[in-house]
Amino acid sequence: MFDKQRLTMGEFIIANQESFQYTSGELSRLLNGIRLAAKVVNHEVNKAGLVDIIGAAGETNIQGENQQKLDVLANEKFIETLKNREIVCGIASEEEDDFISINSFDKQHQNKYVVLIDPLDGSSNIDVNVSVGTIFSIYRRVTPVGTPVTLEDFLQPGKNQIAAGYIIYGTSTMYVYTTGHGVNGFTLNPALGTFYLSHPNMQFPETGQIYSVNEGNYIHFPQGVKDYIKYCQMEEGDRPYTSRYIGSLVSDFHRNMIKGGIYMYPKSSKAHNGKLRLLYECNPMAFLAEQANGKASDGFQRIMDIQPTELHERVPFFCGSKKMVEKAEEFMANA
């Protein structure tokens, strides 16, 4: 048997393959493919201050946001790696206008999985040396195997996910993922280039004392969100809570999962549907949260029950420790 204290990610995937709903080995290869691309991106992120790779690339993505140079590189590396390993039939990325259909030369559209990815979340923080990350979501296609993928394969509710995770590029680099059997975190040993199991069975504390929201937008928030923020700031019981907002979803989520807290990106008068994308930001984080005893909501309903209608759809997002999200929902319902 493997030594659980020094288990590599590859060994962990092999040891737990029987718990996957589908055990053909393709999902394992896909998770390993993402791991390989993450190591390449990690290398580039860590040397960003030494070479001309920081700053804007001079183009905007489909969201109308400036693409950073590392955004473009990360997008290329993940797409290239997944294509070359011939394990997916389609990819959707924050940086691409439309999904990418992939037909392996000898397989004739036989691959079963689609990947949705935010290649470099929080990239506006690159130039100031703040942690950034990659977020991914994996589904089994719903159209017949042997045919090209269609938009229908990507517009699935989050409850259909079979795996999701993120890589955080910070003081240490971590790969955190779930296949529906809990959440496990692996830390990269840069000397060996190997991820080791460092955070088994990660869990949100049931409640916490951190709230994460961009309070600079307070005046634009719905009344329910304003009321909840005032509740967080009130001197009563275990409050006031501490305000901690990095501006990188991966970083804020990761901290709150370890320490206990709530992350909020509500709709506002400036962003009527919120800012975060349902398919490759909110759904994967919601899957991780629920697998780690947390909760994710748009303020009124479960994130993973929402039926997507477009590839880059945006939704309000409340995610974190279960009791804190439920309290925020109370304020939203009563406003």
Short mmCIF file of C-alpha atoms in Angstrom, two decimals:
data_model
loop_
_atom_site.label_atom_id
_atom_site.label_comp_id
_atom_site.label_asym_id
_atom_site.label_seq_id
_atom_site.Cartn_x
_atom_site.Cartn_y
_atom_site.Cartn_z
CA MET A 1 0.00 0.00 0.00
CA PHE A 2 1.01 3.63 -0.49
CA ASP A 3 2.31 5.70 2.44
CA LYS A 4 -0.48 8.26 2.84
CA GLN A 5 1.91 10.71 4.48
CA ARG A 6 4.11 10.94 1.38
CA LEU A 7 1.63 10.09 -1.33
CA THR A 8 2.31 11.75 -4.67
CA MET A 9 -0.63 13.01 -6.67
CA GLY A 10 -0.07 10.33 -9.30
CA GLU A 11 -0.12 7.61 -6.64
CA PHE A 12 -3.21 9.12 -5.03
CA ILE A 13 -5.10 9.12 -8.34
CA ILE A 14 -4.18 5.48 -8.95
CA ALA A 15 -5.08 4.46 -5.39
CA ASN A 16 -8.49 6.13 -5.66
CA GLN A 17 -9.36 5.28 -9.25
CA GLU A 18 -11.97 2.73 -8.19
CA SER A 19 -14.00 5.50 -6.55
CA PHE A 20 -14.44 7.24 -9.93
CA GLN A 21 -17.78 6.60 -11.56
CA TYR A 22 -15.98 5.72 -14.79
CA THR A 23 -12.74 3.75 -14.39
CA SER A 24 -11.41 3.52 -17.94
CA GLY A 25 -8.39 5.60 -16.91
CA GLU A 26 -9.30 8.56 -19.12
CA LEU A 27 -10.29 10.78 -16.22
CA SER A 28 -7.03 9.96 -14.43
CA ARG A 29 -5.08 10.89 -17.56
CA LEU A 30 -7.05 14.11 -17.83
CA LEU A 31 -6.31 15.14 -14.24
CA ASN A 32 -2.66 14.32 -14.85
CA GLY A 33 -2.70 16.37 -18.06
CA ILE A 34 -3.94 19.39 -16.13
CA ARG A 35 -1.21 18.76 -13.56
CA LEU A 36 1.45 18.80 -16.28
CA ALA A 37 0.18 22.07 -17.77
CA ALA A 38 -0.02 23.58 -14.28
CA LYS A 39 3.68 22.87 -13.70
CA VAL A 40 4.57 24.67 -16.93
CA VAL A 41 2.40 27.67 -16.04
CA ASN A 42 3.79 27.68 -12.49
CA HIS A 43 7.31 27.95 -13.91
CA GLU A 44 6.30 30.93 -16.02
CA VAL A 45 4.43 32.64 -13.17
CA ASN A 46 7.44 32.29 -10.87
CA LYS A 47 9.80 33.92 -13.34
CA ALA A 48 7.33 36.62 -14.40
CA GLY A 49 9.34 39.34 -12.71
CA LEU A 50 12.52 38.37 -14.54
CA VAL A 51 11.38 38.42 -18.14
CA ASP A 52 9.10 40.43 -20.37
CA ILE A 53 6.04 38.35 -19.64
CA ILE A 54 4.15 40.55 -17.22
CA GLY A 55 1.82 43.30 -18.33
CA ALA A 56 -0.93 43.43 -20.92
CA ALA A 57 -0.76 41.59 -24.24
CA GLY A 58 -2.53 44.44 -26.00
CA GLU A 59 -5.74 42.52 -26.68
CA THR A 60 -9.00 41.97 -24.85
CA ASN A 61 -10.78 38.68 -24.31
CA ILE A 62 -14.46 37.88 -24.94
CA GLN A 63 -15.27 39.45 -21.55
CA GLY A 64 -13.90 42.83 -22.67
CA GLU A 65 -11.06 42.50 -20.15
CA ASN A 66 -7.44 43.24 -20.99
CA GLN A 67 -5.53 40.02 -21.55
CA GLN A 68 -2.32 39.86 -19.56
CA LYS A 69 0.65 38.19 -21.26
CA LEU A 70 0.54 35.33 -18.77
CA ASP A 71 -3.20 34.92 -19.47
CA VAL A 72 -2.39 34.20 -23.08
CA LEU A 73 0.48 31.87 -22.24
CA ALA A 74 -1.53 29.92 -19.66
CA ASN A 75 -4.42 29.56 -22.09
CA GLU A 76 -2.10 28.24 -24.81
CA LYS A 77 -0.34 25.79 -22.46
CA PHE A 78 -3.52 24.23 -21.09
CA ILE A 79 -5.13 23.90 -24.53
CA GLU A 80 -1.94 22.53 -26.08
CA THR A 81 -1.42 19.98 -23.30
CA LEU A 82 -5.01 18.72 -23.36
CA LYS A 83 -4.99 18.51 -27.15
CA ASN A 84 -1.70 16.64 -27.29
CA ARG A 85 -2.73 14.03 -24.74
CA GLU A 86 -5.85 13.23 -26.81
CA ILE A 87 -8.17 12.85 -23.83
CA VAL A 88 -10.81 15.54 -24.39
CA CYS A 89 -13.29 16.18 -27.17
CA GLY A 90 -13.80 19.86 -26.37
CA ILE A 91 -12.44 22.80 -24.38
CA ALA A 92 -14.06 26.08 -23.35
CA SER A 93 -11.86 28.82 -21.95
CA GLU A 94 -12.43 32.27 -20.52
CA GLU A 95 -9.92 33.53 -23.07
CA GLU A 96 -11.69 32.08 -26.13
CA ASP A 97 -14.80 33.49 -27.80
CA ASP A 98 -16.23 30.04 -28.54
CA PHE A 99 -15.59 26.45 -27.48
CA ILE A 100 -12.90 24.40 -29.21
CA SER A 101 -13.89 21.07 -30.76
CA ILE A 102 -11.09 18.50 -30.69
CA ASN A 103 -10.94 15.44 -32.92
CA SER A 104 -8.02 13.13 -32.21
CA PHE A 105 -6.57 11.88 -35.50
CA ASP A 106 -7.26 8.19 -34.91
CA LYS A 107 -10.24 8.38 -32.54
CA GLN A 108 -12.91 10.10 -34.67
CA HIS A 109 -14.53 12.05 -31.82
CA GLN A 110 -14.40 9.08 -29.45
CA ASN A 111 -13.21 11.06 -26.40
CA LYS A 112 -15.84 11.52 -23.71
CA TYR A 113 -14.85 14.58 -21.69
CA VAL A 114 -15.13 18.34 -22.05
CA VAL A 115 -13.10 20.79 -19.97
CA LEU A 116 -14.06 24.34 -19.06
CA ILE A 117 -11.21 26.45 -17.75
CA ASP A 118 -10.19 29.84 -16.45
CA PRO A 119 -6.47 29.56 -17.28
CA LEU A 120 -5.28 32.38 -15.03
CA ASP A 121 -7.76 33.71 -12.50
CA GLY A 122 -6.79 36.97 -10.79
CA SER A 123 -4.32 37.89 -13.51
CA SER A 124 -4.66 41.61 -12.79
CA ASN A 125 -2.61 40.82 -9.67
CA ILE A 126 0.37 39.46 -11.61
CA ASP A 127 2.28 42.72 -11.74
CA VAL A 128 2.07 43.19 -7.97
CA ASN A 129 3.16 39.64 -7.06
CA VAL A 130 -0.15 38.49 -5.55
CA SER A 131 -1.28 34.86 -5.82
CA VAL A 132 -3.12 33.85 -8.99
CA GLY A 133 -4.66 30.54 -10.01
CA THR A 134 -6.22 28.23 -12.58
CA ILE A 135 -9.80 26.94 -12.24
CA PHE A 136 -11.15 23.92 -14.16
CA SER A 137 -14.37 21.97 -14.51
CA ILE A 138 -14.86 18.55 -16.19
CA TYR A 139 -18.04 17.02 -17.63
CA ARG A 140 -18.89 13.95 -19.65
CA ARG A 141 -20.27 14.96 -23.02
CA VAL A 142 -24.02 14.57 -23.55
CA THR A 143 -24.01 14.36 -27.36
CA PRO A 144 -23.30 10.97 -28.97
CA VAL A 145 -19.71 9.73 -28.94
CA GLY A 146 -18.36 9.70 -32.48
CA THR A 147 -19.83 13.10 -33.37
CA PRO A 148 -18.28 16.56 -32.91
CA VAL A 149 -19.09 18.28 -29.62
CA THR A 150 -21.74 21.00 -29.62
CA LEU A 151 -22.61 23.87 -27.29
CA GLU A 152 -25.00 21.49 -25.51
CA ASP A 153 -22.03 19.56 -24.11
CA PHE A 154 -20.82 22.69 -22.30
CA LEU A 155 -24.16 24.14 -21.17
CA GLN A 156 -24.69 21.60 -18.41
CA PRO A 157 -25.71 22.48 -14.84
CA GLY A 158 -22.92 22.23 -12.30
CA LYS A 159 -24.49 19.19 -10.63
CA ASN A 160 -23.39 17.19 -13.70
CA GLN A 161 -19.69 17.86 -13.06
CA ILE A 162 -17.56 14.77 -12.55
CA ALA A 163 -14.46 16.65 -11.43
CA ALA A 164 -13.37 20.20 -10.66
CA GLY A 165 -10.46 21.94 -9.06
CA TYR A 166 -7.98 24.77 -9.00
CA ILE A 167 -4.26 25.36 -8.92
CA ILE A 168 -3.02 28.22 -6.78
CA TYR A 169 0.33 29.75 -7.66
CA GLY A 170 1.47 31.40 -4.44
CA THR A 171 4.20 31.09 -1.82
CA SER A 172 3.74 27.41 -2.53
CA THR A 173 1.90 25.92 -5.49
CA MET A 174 -1.10 23.73 -4.73
CA TYR A 175 -3.41 21.57 -6.85
CA VAL A 176 -6.79 21.12 -5.16
CA TYR A 177 -9.49 18.96 -6.74
CA THR A 178 -12.53 16.76 -6.24
CA THR A 179 -14.10 13.93 -8.19
CA GLY A 180 -17.16 13.90 -5.94
CA HIS A 181 -15.47 12.06 -3.06
CA GLY A 182 -14.18 14.89 -0.92
CA VAL A 183 -11.53 17.53 -1.61
CA ASN A 184 -7.79 16.90 -1.47
CA GLY A 185 -4.89 19.32 -1.84
CA PHE A 186 -1.43 18.58 -3.19
CA THR A 187 1.61 20.84 -2.76
CA LEU A 188 4.35 21.05 -5.36
CA ASN A 189 7.90 20.23 -4.31
CA PRO A 190 9.72 22.51 -6.79
CA ALA A 191 13.01 20.67 -6.37
CA LEU A 192 11.49 17.42 -7.61
CA GLY A 193 8.64 18.78 -9.74
CA THR A 194 6.25 16.49 -7.86
CA PHE A 195 2.92 17.23 -6.15
CA TYR A 196 2.54 15.56 -2.74
CA LEU A 197 -0.67 15.07 -0.76
CA SER A 198 -0.47 17.82 1.86
CA HIS A 199 -4.10 18.62 2.67
CA PRO A 200 -6.21 15.43 2.73
CA ASN A 201 -9.99 15.70 3.09
CA MET A 202 -10.18 19.50 3.14
CA GLN A 203 -13.25 20.91 4.90
CA PHE A 204 -14.78 24.34 5.37
CA PRO A 205 -15.35 25.10 9.05
CA GLU A 206 -19.12 25.26 9.55
CA THR A 207 -18.81 28.97 10.28
CA GLY A 208 -15.98 31.49 10.27
CA GLN A 209 -14.99 35.07 10.99
CA ILE A 210 -13.87 36.28 7.55
CA TYR A 211 -16.01 37.95 4.92
CA SER A 212 -14.55 38.60 1.46
CA VAL A 213 -16.21 41.20 -0.74
CA ASN A 214 -15.12 44.26 -2.68
CA GLU A 215 -16.52 46.86 -0.29
CA GLY A 216 -15.55 49.61 -2.73
CA ASN A 217 -18.72 48.62 -4.61
CA TYR A 218 -20.88 48.84 -1.47
CA ILE A 219 -23.04 51.68 -2.76
CA HIS A 220 -23.93 49.60 -5.84
CA PHE A 221 -24.91 46.42 -3.95
CA PRO A 222 -28.50 45.17 -3.41
CA GLN A 223 -29.99 46.06 -0.03
CA GLY A 224 -29.74 42.46 1.23
CA VAL A 225 -25.97 42.43 0.69
CA LYS A 226 -25.60 45.83 2.37
CA ASP A 227 -27.58 44.53 5.36
CA TYR A 228 -25.43 41.40 5.61
CA ILE A 229 -22.19 43.42 5.48
CA LYS A 230 -23.50 45.62 8.33
CA TYR A 231 -24.33 42.42 10.24
CA CYS A 232 -20.73 41.22 9.72
CA GLN A 233 -19.42 44.52 11.10
CA MET A 234 -21.68 44.62 14.15
CA GLU A 235 -20.14 44.17 17.61
CA GLU A 236 -22.22 41.27 18.84
CA GLY A 237 -21.46 37.65 19.71
CA ASP A 238 -18.46 36.48 17.69
CA ARG A 239 -18.63 39.61 15.53
CA PRO A 240 -17.36 41.87 14.08
CA TYR A 241 -15.90 39.62 11.43
CA THR A 242 -12.65 40.40 9.67
CA SER A 243 -12.74 41.75 6.12
CA ARG A 244 -10.24 40.00 3.82
CA TYR A 245 -10.42 40.51 0.06
CA ILE A 246 -7.54 39.65 -2.28
CA GLY A 247 -9.36 40.08 -5.58
CA SER A 248 -8.35 36.64 -6.80
CA LEU A 249 -11.21 34.12 -6.49
CA VAL A 250 -8.84 31.17 -6.08
CA SER A 251 -6.88 32.88 -3.30
CA ASP A 252 -9.93 34.13 -1.41
CA PHE A 253 -11.68 30.75 -1.71
CA HIS A 254 -8.56 28.83 -0.61
CA ARG A 255 -8.05 30.97 2.49
CA ASN A 256 -11.70 30.77 3.50
CA MET A 257 -11.80 26.98 3.07
CA ILE A 258 -8.86 26.63 5.45
CA LYS A 259 -9.81 29.32 7.99
CA GLY A 260 -13.59 29.62 7.61
CA GLY A 261 -15.33 32.46 5.84
CA ILE A 262 -17.64 33.63 3.07
CA TYR A 263 -16.78 34.97 -0.38
CA MET A 264 -19.30 37.25 -2.08
CA TYR A 265 -19.47 38.73 -5.56
CA PRO A 266 -23.09 39.90 -5.78
CA LYS A 267 -24.85 41.59 -8.63
CA SER A 268 -24.74 45.37 -8.50
CA SER A 269 -25.98 48.44 -10.32
CA LYS A 270 -22.70 48.27 -12.28
CA ALA A 271 -22.86 44.51 -13.00
CA HIS A 272 -26.50 43.46 -13.19
CA ASN A 273 -25.73 39.73 -13.38
CA GLY A 274 -22.63 39.80 -11.21
CA LYS A 275 -19.14 39.51 -12.64
CA LEU A 276 -18.07 35.89 -12.18
CA ARG A 277 -18.70 33.32 -14.91
CA LEU A 278 -21.00 30.44 -14.07
CA LEU A 279 -19.39 27.69 -16.11
CA TYR A 280 -15.69 27.97 -15.37
CA GLU A 281 -15.56 29.93 -12.12
CA CYS A 282 -18.71 29.50 -10.03
CA ASN A 283 -19.66 25.90 -10.86
CA PRO A 284 -16.23 24.37 -10.16
CA MET A 285 -15.86 26.36 -6.94
CA ALA A 286 -19.40 25.39 -5.91
CA PHE A 287 -18.60 21.70 -6.48
CA LEU A 288 -15.46 22.01 -4.35
CA ALA A 289 -17.34 23.92 -1.64
CA GLU A 290 -20.12 21.35 -1.37
CA GLN A 291 -17.61 18.49 -1.30
CA ALA A 292 -15.79 20.31 1.52
CA ASN A 293 -18.91 20.78 3.69
CA GLY A 294 -19.49 24.32 2.43
CA LYS A 295 -22.23 25.95 0.39
CA ALA A 296 -22.50 27.97 -2.83
CA SER A 297 -25.46 30.08 -3.92
CA ASP A 298 -26.43 33.02 -6.11
CA GLY A 299 -28.06 34.49 -3.01
CA PHE A 300 -31.32 32.64 -3.58
CA GLN A 301 -30.65 29.24 -5.14
CA ARG A 302 -27.96 26.59 -5.34
CA ILE A 303 -25.33 27.49 -7.94
CA MET A 304 -25.08 23.93 -9.28
CA ASP A 305 -28.81 23.77 -10.05
CA ILE A 306 -28.69 26.72 -12.47
CA GLN A 307 -29.24 25.73 -16.11
CA PRO A 308 -26.71 27.69 -18.21
CA THR A 309 -27.92 29.43 -21.34
CA GLU A 310 -24.64 30.78 -22.73
CA LEU A 311 -20.94 29.94 -22.56
CA HIS A 312 -19.76 33.07 -20.76
CA GLU A 313 -22.83 33.55 -18.56
CA ARG A 314 -22.34 35.57 -15.37
CA VAL A 315 -24.08 35.04 -12.03
CA PRO A 316 -23.95 36.49 -8.50
CA PHE A 317 -21.85 34.26 -6.21
CA PHE A 318 -21.94 33.58 -2.47
CA CYS A 319 -19.68 30.75 -1.34
CA GLY A 320 -18.01 29.44 1.78
CA SER A 321 -18.79 28.20 5.27
CA LYS A 322 -22.32 26.81 5.31
CA LYS A 323 -23.81 28.86 8.17
CA MET A 324 -22.37 32.11 6.80
CA VAL A 325 -23.83 31.54 3.33
CA GLU A 326 -27.19 30.62 4.85
CA LYS A 327 -27.16 33.83 6.92
CA ALA A 328 -26.37 35.90 3.81
CA GLU A 329 -29.30 34.19 2.02
CA GLU A 330 -31.57 35.17 4.92
CA PHE A 331 -30.67 38.82 4.47
CA MET A 332 -31.20 38.56 0.72
CA ALA A 333 -34.63 36.97 1.17
CA ASN A 334 -35.74 39.55 3.75
CA ALA A 335 -34.52 42.67 1.93
#
